[in-house]
Coordinates of C-alpha atoms in Angstrom, one line a residue:
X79 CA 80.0 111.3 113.1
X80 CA 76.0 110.1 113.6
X81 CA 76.3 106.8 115.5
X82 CA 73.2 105.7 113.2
X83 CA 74.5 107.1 109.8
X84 CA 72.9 104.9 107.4
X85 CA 69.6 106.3 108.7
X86 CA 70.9 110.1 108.3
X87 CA 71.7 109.1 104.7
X88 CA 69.0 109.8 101.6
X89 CA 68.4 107.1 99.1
X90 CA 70.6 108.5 96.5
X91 CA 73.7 108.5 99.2
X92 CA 73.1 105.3 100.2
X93 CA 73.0 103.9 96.8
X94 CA 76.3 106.0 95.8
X95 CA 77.7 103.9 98.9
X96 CA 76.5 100.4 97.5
X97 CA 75.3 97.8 100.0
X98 CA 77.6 98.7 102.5
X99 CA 75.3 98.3 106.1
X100 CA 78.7 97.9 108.5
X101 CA 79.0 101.5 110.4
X102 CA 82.7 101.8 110.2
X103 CA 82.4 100.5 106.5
X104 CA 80.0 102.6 105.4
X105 CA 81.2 105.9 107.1
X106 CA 84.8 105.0 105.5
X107 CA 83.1 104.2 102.0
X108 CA 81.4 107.6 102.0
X109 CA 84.6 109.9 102.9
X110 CA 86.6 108.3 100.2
X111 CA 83.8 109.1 97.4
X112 CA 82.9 112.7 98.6
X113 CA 86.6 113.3 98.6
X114 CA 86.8 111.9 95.2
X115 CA 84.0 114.0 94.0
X116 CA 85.5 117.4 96.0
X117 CA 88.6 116.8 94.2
X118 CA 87.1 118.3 90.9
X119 CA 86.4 121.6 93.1
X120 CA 88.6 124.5 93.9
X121 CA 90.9 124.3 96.9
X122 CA 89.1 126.4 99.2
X123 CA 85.6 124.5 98.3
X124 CA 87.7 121.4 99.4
X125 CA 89.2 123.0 102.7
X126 CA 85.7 124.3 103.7
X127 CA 84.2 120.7 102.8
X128 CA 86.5 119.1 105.0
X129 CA 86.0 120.6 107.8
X130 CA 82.4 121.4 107.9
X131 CA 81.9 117.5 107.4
X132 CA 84.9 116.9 109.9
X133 CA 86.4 114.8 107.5
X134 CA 89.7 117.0 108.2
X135 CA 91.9 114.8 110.8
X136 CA 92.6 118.9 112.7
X137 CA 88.8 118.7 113.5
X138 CA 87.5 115.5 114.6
X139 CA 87.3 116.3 118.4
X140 CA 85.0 119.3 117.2
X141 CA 81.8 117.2 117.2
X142 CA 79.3 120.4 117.0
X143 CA 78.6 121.5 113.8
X144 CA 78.9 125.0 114.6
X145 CA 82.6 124.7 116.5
X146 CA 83.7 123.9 112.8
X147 CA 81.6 126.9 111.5
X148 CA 83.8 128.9 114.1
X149 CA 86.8 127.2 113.6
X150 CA 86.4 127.5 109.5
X151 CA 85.9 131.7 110.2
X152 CA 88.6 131.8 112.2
X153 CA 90.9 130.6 109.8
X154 CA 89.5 132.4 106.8
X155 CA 89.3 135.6 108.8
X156 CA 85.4 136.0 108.0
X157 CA 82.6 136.2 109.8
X158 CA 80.8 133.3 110.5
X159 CA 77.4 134.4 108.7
X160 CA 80.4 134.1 105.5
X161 CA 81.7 130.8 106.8
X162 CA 78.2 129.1 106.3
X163 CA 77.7 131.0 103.1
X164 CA 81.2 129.6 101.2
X165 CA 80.0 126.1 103.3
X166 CA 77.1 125.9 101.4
X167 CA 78.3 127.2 97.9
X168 CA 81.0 124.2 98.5
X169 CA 78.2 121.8 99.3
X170 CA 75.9 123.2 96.5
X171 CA 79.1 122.2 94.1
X172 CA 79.9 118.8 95.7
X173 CA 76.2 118.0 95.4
X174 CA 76.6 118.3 91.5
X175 CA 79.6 116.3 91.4
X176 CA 77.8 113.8 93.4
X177 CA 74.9 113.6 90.9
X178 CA 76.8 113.3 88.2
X179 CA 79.1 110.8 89.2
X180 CA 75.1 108.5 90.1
X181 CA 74.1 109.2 86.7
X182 CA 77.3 108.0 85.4
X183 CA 78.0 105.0 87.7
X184 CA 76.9 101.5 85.9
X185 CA 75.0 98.9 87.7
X186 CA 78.2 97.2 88.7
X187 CA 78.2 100.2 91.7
X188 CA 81.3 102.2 92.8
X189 CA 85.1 100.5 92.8
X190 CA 86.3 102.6 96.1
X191 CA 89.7 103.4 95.6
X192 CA 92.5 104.5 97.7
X193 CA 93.2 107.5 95.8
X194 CA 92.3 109.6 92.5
X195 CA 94.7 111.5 90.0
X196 CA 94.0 115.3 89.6
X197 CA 96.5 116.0 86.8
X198 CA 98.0 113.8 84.6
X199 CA 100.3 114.6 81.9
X200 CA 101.8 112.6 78.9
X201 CA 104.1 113.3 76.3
X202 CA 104.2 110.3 73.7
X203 CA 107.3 111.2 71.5
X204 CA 107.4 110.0 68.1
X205 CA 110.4 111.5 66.2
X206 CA 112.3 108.5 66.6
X207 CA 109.5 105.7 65.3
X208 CA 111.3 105.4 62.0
X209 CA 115.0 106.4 63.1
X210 CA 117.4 103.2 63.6
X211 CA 116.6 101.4 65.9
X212 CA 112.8 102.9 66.1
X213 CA 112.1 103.9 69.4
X214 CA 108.9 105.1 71.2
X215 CA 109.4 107.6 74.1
X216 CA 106.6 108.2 76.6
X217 CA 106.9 110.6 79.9
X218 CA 103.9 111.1 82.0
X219 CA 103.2 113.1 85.2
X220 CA 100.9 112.5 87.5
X221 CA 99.5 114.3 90.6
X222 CA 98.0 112.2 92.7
X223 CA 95.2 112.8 95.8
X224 CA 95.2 110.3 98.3
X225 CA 91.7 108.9 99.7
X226 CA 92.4 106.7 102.4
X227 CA 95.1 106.7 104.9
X228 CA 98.0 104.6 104.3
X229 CA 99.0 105.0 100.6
X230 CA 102.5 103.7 100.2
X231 CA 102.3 101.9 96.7
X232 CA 100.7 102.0 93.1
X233 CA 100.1 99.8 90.7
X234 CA 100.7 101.3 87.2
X235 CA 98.9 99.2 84.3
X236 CA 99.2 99.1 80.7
X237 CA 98.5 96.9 77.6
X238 CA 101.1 96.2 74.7
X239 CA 98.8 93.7 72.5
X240 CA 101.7 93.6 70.1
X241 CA 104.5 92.1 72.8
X242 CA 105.9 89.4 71.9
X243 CA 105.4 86.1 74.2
X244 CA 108.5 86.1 75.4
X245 CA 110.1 86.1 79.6
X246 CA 111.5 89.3 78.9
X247 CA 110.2 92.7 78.4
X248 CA 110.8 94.7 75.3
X249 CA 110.5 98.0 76.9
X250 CA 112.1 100.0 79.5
X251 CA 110.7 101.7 82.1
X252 CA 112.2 103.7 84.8
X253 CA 111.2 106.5 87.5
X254 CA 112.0 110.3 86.8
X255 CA 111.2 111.7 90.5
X256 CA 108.7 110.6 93.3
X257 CA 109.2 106.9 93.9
X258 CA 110.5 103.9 93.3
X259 CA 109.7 100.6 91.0
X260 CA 109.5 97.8 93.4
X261 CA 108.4 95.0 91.0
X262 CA 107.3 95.0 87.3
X263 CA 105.3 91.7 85.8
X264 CA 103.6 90.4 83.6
X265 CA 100.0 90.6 84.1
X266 CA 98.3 88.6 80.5
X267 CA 99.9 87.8 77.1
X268 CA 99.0 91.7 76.6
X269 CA 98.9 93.8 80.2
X270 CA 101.7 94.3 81.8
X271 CA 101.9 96.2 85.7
X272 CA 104.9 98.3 87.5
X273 CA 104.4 98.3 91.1
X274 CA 105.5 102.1 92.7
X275 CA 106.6 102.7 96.2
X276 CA 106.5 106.0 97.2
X277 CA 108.8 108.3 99.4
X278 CA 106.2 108.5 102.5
X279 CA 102.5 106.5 103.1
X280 CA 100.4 109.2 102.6
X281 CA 97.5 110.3 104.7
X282 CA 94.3 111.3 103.4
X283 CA 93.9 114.7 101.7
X284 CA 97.2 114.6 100.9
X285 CA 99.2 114.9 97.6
X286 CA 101.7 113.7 95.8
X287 CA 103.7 113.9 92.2
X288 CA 105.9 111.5 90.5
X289 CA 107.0 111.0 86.8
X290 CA 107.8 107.7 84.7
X291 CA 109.4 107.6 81.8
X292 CA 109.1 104.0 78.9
X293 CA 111.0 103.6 75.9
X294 CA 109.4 101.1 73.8
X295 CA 110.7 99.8 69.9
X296 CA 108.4 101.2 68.0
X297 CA 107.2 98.1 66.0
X298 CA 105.4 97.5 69.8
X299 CA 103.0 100.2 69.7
X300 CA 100.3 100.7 67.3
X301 CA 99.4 104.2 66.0
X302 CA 97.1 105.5 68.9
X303 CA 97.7 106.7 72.2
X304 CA 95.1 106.5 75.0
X305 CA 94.6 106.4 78.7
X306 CA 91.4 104.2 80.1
X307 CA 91.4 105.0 84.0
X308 CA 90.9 102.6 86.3
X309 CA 90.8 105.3 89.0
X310 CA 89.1 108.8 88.7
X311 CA 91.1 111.3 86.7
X312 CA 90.4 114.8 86.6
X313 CA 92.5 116.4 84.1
X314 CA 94.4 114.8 81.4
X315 CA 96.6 116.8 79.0
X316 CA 98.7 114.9 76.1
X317 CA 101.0 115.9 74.0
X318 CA 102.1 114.1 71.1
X319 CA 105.3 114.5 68.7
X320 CA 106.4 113.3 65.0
X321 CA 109.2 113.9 62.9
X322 CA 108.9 116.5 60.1
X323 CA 109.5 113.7 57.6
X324 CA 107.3 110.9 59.3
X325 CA 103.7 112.3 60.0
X326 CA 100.6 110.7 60.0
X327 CA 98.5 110.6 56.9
X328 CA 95.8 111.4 59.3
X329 CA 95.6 112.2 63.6
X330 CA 92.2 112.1 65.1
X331 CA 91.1 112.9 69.1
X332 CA 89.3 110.1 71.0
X333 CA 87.2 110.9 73.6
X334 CA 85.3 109.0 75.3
X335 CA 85.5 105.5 73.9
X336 CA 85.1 101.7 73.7
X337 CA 88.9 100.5 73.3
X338 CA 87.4 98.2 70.4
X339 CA 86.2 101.1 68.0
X340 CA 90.3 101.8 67.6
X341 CA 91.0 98.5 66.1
X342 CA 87.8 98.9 63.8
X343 CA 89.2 102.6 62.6
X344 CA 93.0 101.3 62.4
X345 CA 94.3 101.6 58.8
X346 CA 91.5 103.5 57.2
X347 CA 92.7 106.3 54.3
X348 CA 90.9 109.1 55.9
X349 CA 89.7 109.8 59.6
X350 CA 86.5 108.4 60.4
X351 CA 85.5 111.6 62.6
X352 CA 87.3 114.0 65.3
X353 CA 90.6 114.7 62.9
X354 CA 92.5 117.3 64.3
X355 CA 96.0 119.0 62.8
X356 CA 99.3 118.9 64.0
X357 CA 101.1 122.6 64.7
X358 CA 104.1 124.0 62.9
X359 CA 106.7 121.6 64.5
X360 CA 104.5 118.7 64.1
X361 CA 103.1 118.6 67.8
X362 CA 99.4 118.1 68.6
X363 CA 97.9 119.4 72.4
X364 CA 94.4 117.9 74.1
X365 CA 93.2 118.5 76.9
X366 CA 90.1 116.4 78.6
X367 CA 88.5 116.7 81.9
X368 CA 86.6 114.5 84.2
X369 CA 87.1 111.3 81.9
X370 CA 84.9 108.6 82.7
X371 CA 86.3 104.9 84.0
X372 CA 87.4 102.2 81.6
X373 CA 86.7 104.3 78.1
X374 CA 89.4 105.5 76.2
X375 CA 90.7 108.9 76.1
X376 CA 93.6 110.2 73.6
X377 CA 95.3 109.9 69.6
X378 CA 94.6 107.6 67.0
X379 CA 96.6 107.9 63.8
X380 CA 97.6 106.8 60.8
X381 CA 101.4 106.1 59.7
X382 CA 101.7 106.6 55.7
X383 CA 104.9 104.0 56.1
X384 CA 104.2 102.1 59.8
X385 CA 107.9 101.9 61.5
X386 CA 109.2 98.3 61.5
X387 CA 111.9 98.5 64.3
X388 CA 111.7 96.2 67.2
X389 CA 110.3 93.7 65.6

């Protein structure tokens, strides 16, 4: 709320907000990242940020720091001694998230975006990639937190390098609950983009889930699976299936990296590192947390007889 905020802010804050110097900017800039970085904290740390910082919409005419003190103990039915303990556990917390996101942030600065996902969830099913015709199925879930008032749409990007050049699409794609496709293109000969609307613009703070579900022919999608966020993402879990008569000679978990090294690992007889084994009905679970922008996260595998359907 300080009329003269830039001048309230450290050096490290003011470099986590890049060169913003425009009040309104700036203050806007700086509740989107800490709410970014308080989504990776409880719920009550959150609640107990948001108000202490009056970045909750219930408090802004509380401009005393302390009417939010009293108004936080009131609602947690503590004492106020408490409220400004949990208040500064909260802000010890966020102050950790904060650092780490600086040391990770590149030179390029911060890409301020409207929301961040907290859970995501994909299940790439395989047991069709060598059936007639060879299919891939993918379902994902996604729990989304939005950042800045007035959410109503979201892009959703992926990359077939394999598509053929052609108009049409190969794949299918359509909406299990929580929105709506409102337009699907082609973004290059490889990236592709689905445009969803969602029930309600959201307000900040606020949630939402949705689920999409693509059916590709398997001769589109070579043998890795992996997510490189253009937005924050908490927690990613995937799941991924084969057929009892078509695993991979080998699975391995990537975490953490360029997009490139797949292609240089693609095809080799044995794993290079990070093999993992499928359970008893031919499944393999991972789970990964806090992944880091633009590096891939997920599966690569090996087919002993790549499907050929589709293509």
């Amino acid at each position: 709320m300080a009329t003269n905020l830039i001048d309230r802010m450290g050096s490290h804050l003011r470099a986590w907000c890049g060169a913003q110097r425009d009040p309104v900017q700036l203050r806007s800039v700086l509740v989107q990242h800490i709410l970014a970085c308080a989504g990776a904290l409880s719920d009550d740390r959150q609640d107990a940020l948001a108000i202490s910082l009056a970045i909750d919409s219930d408090v802004e005419h509380l401009v005393k720091f302390q009417d939010r003190v009293d108004h936080l103990a009131l609602r947690l039915a503590v004492s106020p001694r408490t409220t400004l303990r949990r208040i500064n556990d909260a802000e010890t917390e966020l102050a950790a998230e904060i650092a780490a996101d600086l040391s990770a942030t590149t030179a390029g600065g911060h890409f301020v975006q409207s929301y961040y996902v907290s859970k995501y969830q994909a299940i790439v099913d395989n047991t069709g990639a060598h059936a007639d015709p060879a299919i891939v199925v993918v379902h994902q879930e996604r729990e989304i937190v939005c950042i800045q008032d007035g959410l109503a749409e979201l892009p959703i990007r992926f990359q077939l390098p394999d598509h053929p050049d052609t108009p049409e699409t190969q794949f299918s794609a359509r909406v299990q609950h929580g929105g709506r496709i409102r337009s699907q293109r082609r973004l290059s000969p490889t990236g592709f983009e689905l445009v969803l609307s969602l029930p309600s613009t959201m307000a900040r703070r606020e949630s939402h889930r949705f689920g999409l579900s693509f059916t590709f022919p398997a001769g589109l999608i070579r043998a890795h699976h992996v997510i490189t966020g253009e937005v924050s993402i908490r927690q990613y879990r995937l799941i991924v299936k084969f057929h009892p008569d078509h695993q991979p000679t080998w699975i391995r978990k990537v975490e953490g990296e360029d997009i490139r090294t797949l292609d240089a690992f693609a095809g080799r007889p044995a794993a290079p590192y990070g093999a993992i084994q499928l359970d008893a009905v031919g499944e393999a679970l991972l789970d990964f947390d806090r992944l880091s922008p633009h590096l891939a996260y997920g599966v690569q595998y090996c087919w002993a007889a790549p499907p050929t359907g589709g293509r």
